[in-house]
Amino acid sequence: LGVEPGSVTPFAVANDTGHAVRLVLDAGLKAPGAINAHPLTNTMTTAVSLEDLLRFLAATGHEPRWLDLGDEDI
């Protein structure tokens, strides 16, 4: 996705113009409050609302799949 290892971010789907990636997000992100994510680099963090994140994902053609990852250690 064109990001450095360790840069975990839903924004990287912007680089997936061929739509080869399926985005999976933790259902816990639907809770009220801002979502914090790396803006394509792990040296910074940005905050975005769920509504704005979904608008961004729709603009890139990536509908997220939601999974409940719970509170367990992975």
Coordinates of N, CA, C and O in Angstrom, one line a residue:
L1 N 0.8 -1.2 0.0 CA 0.0 0.0 0.0 C 0.8 1.3 0.0 O 0.3 2.4 0.1
G2 N 2.1 1.1 -0.1 CA 3.0 2.3 -0.2 C 3.3 3.0 1.1 O 3.6 4.2 1.1
V3 N 3.1 2.3 2.2 CA 3.5 2.9 3.5 C 4.6 2.1 4.1 O 4.8 0.9 3.8
E4 N 5.4 2.7 5.0 CA 6.5 2.0 5.7 C 5.9 1.0 6.6 O 4.8 1.2 7.2
P5 N 6.7 -0.1 6.8 CA 6.2 -1.1 7.9 C 6.0 -0.4 9.2 O 6.8 0.5 9.6
G6 N 4.9 -0.7 9.9 CA 4.6 -0.1 11.1 C 3.6 1.0 11.0 O 3.1 1.5 12.0
S7 N 3.3 1.5 9.8 CA 2.4 2.5 9.6 C 1.0 1.9 9.3 O 0.6 1.7 8.2
V8 N 0.3 1.6 10.4 CA -1.0 1.0 10.3 C -2.0 2.1 10.2 O -2.2 2.9 11.1
T9 N -2.7 2.1 9.1 CA -3.6 3.2 8.9 C -4.7 2.9 7.8 O -4.4 2.3 6.8
P10 N -5.9 3.2 8.1 CA -7.0 3.0 7.0 C -6.8 3.9 5.8 O -7.3 3.7 4.8
F11 N -6.0 5.0 6.0 CA -5.8 6.0 4.9 C -5.0 5.4 3.8 O -5.0 5.9 2.7
A12 N -4.3 4.3 4.0 CA -3.4 3.7 3.0 C -4.3 3.1 1.8 O -3.7 2.9 0.8
V13 N -5.5 2.9 2.0 CA -6.3 2.4 0.9 C -6.4 3.4 -0.2 O -6.7 3.0 -1.4
A14 N -6.1 4.6 0.0 CA -6.0 5.6 -1.1 C -5.0 5.2 -2.1 O -5.1 5.5 -3.3
N15 N -4.0 4.4 -1.7 CA -3.0 3.9 -2.7 C -3.4 2.7 -3.4 O -2.7 2.2 -4.3
D16 N -4.5 2.1 -3.0 CA -5.0 0.8 -3.6 C -6.0 1.2 -4.7 O -7.2 0.9 -4.6
T17 N -5.5 1.7 -5.8 CA -6.4 2.1 -6.9 C -7.0 1.0 -7.7 O -8.0 1.1 -8.3
G18 N -6.3 -0.2 -7.5 CA -6.9 -1.4 -8.2 C -7.9 -2.2 -7.4 O -8.4 -3.2 -7.8
H19 N -8.2 -1.7 -6.2 CA -9.1 -2.3 -5.3 C -8.8 -3.8 -5.0 O -9.7 -4.6 -5.0
A20 N -7.5 -4.1 -4.7 CA -7.1 -5.4 -4.4 C -7.2 -5.7 -2.9 O -7.0 -6.8 -2.5
V21 N -7.4 -4.7 -2.1 CA -7.4 -4.8 -0.6 C -8.8 -4.7 -0.1 O -9.6 -3.8 -0.5
R22 N -9.1 -5.6 0.9 CA -10.3 -5.5 1.6 C -10.0 -4.9 3.0 O -9.1 -5.5 3.7
L23 N -10.6 -3.8 3.3 CA -10.3 -3.1 4.6 C -11.2 -3.7 5.7 O -12.4 -3.8 5.6
V24 N -10.6 -4.2 6.8 CA -11.3 -4.7 8.0 C -11.0 -3.8 9.1 O -9.8 -3.5 9.4
L25 N -12.0 -3.3 9.8 CA -11.9 -2.5 10.9 C -12.5 -3.1 12.2 O -13.5 -3.8 12.1
D26 N -12.0 -2.8 13.3 CA -12.6 -3.2 14.6 C -13.9 -2.5 14.8 O -13.9 -1.2 14.7
A27 N -14.9 -3.2 15.2 CA -16.2 -2.6 15.4 C -16.2 -1.6 16.6 O -17.0 -0.7 16.7
G28 N -15.2 -1.7 17.4 CA -15.0 -0.8 18.5 C -14.8 0.7 18.1 O -15.0 1.6 18.8
L29 N -14.3 0.8 16.8 CA -14.1 2.2 16.3 C -15.4 2.9 16.0 O -15.4 4.1 15.8
K30 N -16.6 2.2 16.1 CA -17.9 2.8 16.0 C -18.3 3.6 17.2 O -19.3 4.3 17.2
A31 N -17.6 3.4 18.3 CA -17.9 4.1 19.6 C -17.8 5.6 19.4 O -17.0 6.0 18.6
P32 N -18.5 6.3 20.2 CA -18.4 7.8 20.1 C -17.0 8.3 20.3 O -16.2 7.7 21.1
G33 N -16.6 9.3 19.7 CA -15.3 9.9 19.8 C -14.5 9.8 18.5 O -14.9 9.2 17.6
A34 N -13.3 10.5 18.6 CA -12.5 10.6 17.4 C -11.7 9.3 17.2 O -11.5 8.5 18.1
I35 N -11.4 9.0 15.9 CA -10.6 7.9 15.6 C -9.2 8.4 15.3 O -9.0 9.3 14.5
N36 N -8.2 7.9 16.0 CA -6.8 8.3 15.7 C -6.1 7.3 14.8 O -6.2 6.1 15.0
A37 N -5.4 7.9 13.8 CA -4.7 7.0 12.9 C -3.5 7.7 12.3 O -3.4 8.9 12.4
H38 N -2.6 6.9 11.8 CA -1.4 7.5 11.2 C -1.8 8.0 9.8 O -2.5 7.3 9.0
P39 N -1.3 9.2 9.4 CA -1.6 9.7 8.1 C -0.5 9.3 7.0 O 0.2 10.1 6.5
L40 N -0.4 8.0 6.8 CA 0.5 7.3 5.9 C 1.9 7.2 6.4 O 2.8 6.8 5.7
T41 N 2.2 7.7 7.6 CA 3.5 7.5 8.2 C 3.2 7.4 9.7 O 2.3 7.9 10.3
N42 N 4.1 6.6 10.4 CA 3.9 6.3 11.8 C 4.6 7.4 12.7 O 4.7 7.2 13.9
T43 N 5.0 8.5 12.1 CA 5.7 9.5 12.9 C 4.7 10.6 13.3 O 5.1 11.5 14.0
M44 N 3.4 10.5 12.9 CA 2.4 11.4 13.2 C 1.1 10.7 13.4 O 0.9 9.5 13.0
T45 N 0.2 11.4 14.1 CA -1.2 10.8 14.3 C -2.2 11.9 14.0 O -1.9 13.1 14.3
T46 N -3.3 11.6 13.4 CA -4.4 12.5 13.1 C -5.7 12.0 13.6 O -5.8 10.7 13.8
A47 N -6.6 12.8 14.0 CA -7.9 12.4 14.5 C -9.0 12.7 13.4 O -8.9 13.8 12.8
V48 N -9.9 11.8 13.3 CA -11.0 12.0 12.3 C -12.2 11.4 12.9 O -12.2 10.4 13.7
S49 N -13.4 11.9 12.6 CA -14.6 11.4 13.1 C -15.0 10.1 12.2 O -14.5 9.9 11.1
L50 N -15.8 9.3 12.8 CA -16.2 8.1 12.0 C -16.9 8.5 10.7 O -16.6 7.9 9.7
E51 N -17.7 9.5 10.8 CA -18.4 9.9 9.6 C -17.4 10.4 8.5 O -17.6 10.0 7.3
D52 N -16.4 11.1 8.9 CA -15.4 11.6 7.9 C -14.6 10.4 7.4 O -14.2 10.4 6.2
L53 N -14.3 9.5 8.3 CA -13.5 8.3 7.8 C -14.3 7.5 6.8 O -13.8 7.1 5.7
L54 N -15.6 7.3 7.1 CA -16.4 6.6 6.1 C -16.6 7.3 4.8 O -16.6 6.7 3.7
R55 N -16.7 8.6 4.9 CA -16.7 9.5 3.7 C -15.5 9.3 2.8 O -15.5 9.1 1.6
F56 N -14.3 9.3 3.5 CA -13.0 9.1 2.8 C -13.0 7.7 2.2 O -12.6 7.6 1.0
L57 N -13.3 6.7 2.9 CA -13.3 5.3 2.4 C -14.2 5.2 1.2 O -13.8 4.5 0.2
A58 N -15.4 5.8 1.3 CA -16.3 5.7 0.1 C -15.7 6.4 -1.1 O -15.8 5.9 -2.2
A59 N -15.0 7.5 -0.9 CA -14.4 8.2 -2.0 C -13.3 7.4 -2.7 O -13.0 7.5 -3.9
T60 N -12.7 6.5 -1.9 CA -11.6 5.6 -2.5 C -12.2 4.3 -3.0 O -11.5 3.5 -3.6
G61 N -13.5 4.1 -2.8 CA -14.1 2.9 -3.3 C -13.9 1.7 -2.4 O -14.0 0.5 -2.8
H62 N -13.6 1.9 -1.1 CA -13.4 0.8 -0.1 C -14.4 0.9 1.0 O -14.4 1.8 1.8
E63 N -15.3 -0.1 1.0 CA -16.3 -0.2 2.0 C -15.7 -1.1 3.1 O -15.3 -2.3 2.8
P64 N -15.6 -0.7 4.3 CA -15.0 -1.5 5.4 C -15.8 -2.7 5.8 O -17.1 -2.6 5.7
R65 N -15.2 -3.8 6.2 CA -15.8 -4.9 6.8 C -15.6 -4.7 8.3 O -14.4 -4.5 8.7
W66 N -16.6 -4.8 9.1 CA -16.5 -4.6 10.5 C -16.5 -5.9 11.3 O -17.3 -6.8 11.1
L67 N -15.5 -6.1 12.1 CA -15.4 -7.3 13.0 C -15.2 -6.8 14.4 O -14.5 -5.8 14.7
D68 N -15.9 -7.6 15.3 CA -15.7 -7.3 16.7 C -14.5 -8.0 17.2 O -14.5 -9.2 17.4
L69 N -13.4 -7.3 17.5 CA -12.2 -7.9 17.9 C -12.1 -8.0 19.4 O -11.2 -8.6 20.0
G70 N -13.1 -7.3 20.1 CA -13.2 -7.4 21.6 C -12.0 -6.8 22.3 O -11.2 -6.1 21.7
D71 N -12.0 -7.2 23.6 CA -10.9 -6.6 24.4 C -9.8 -7.6 24.7 O -8.9 -7.4 25.5
E72 N -9.8 -8.7 24.0 CA -8.8 -9.7 24.2 C -7.5 -9.3 23.6 O -7.4 -8.6 22.6
D73 N -6.4 -9.8 24.2 CA -5.1 -9.6 23.6 C -4.9 -10.4 22.4 O -5.3 -11.6 22.4
I74 N -4.4 -9.9 21.3 CA -4.3 -10.6 20.1 C -2.8 -11.0 19.9 O -1.9 -10.2 20.1

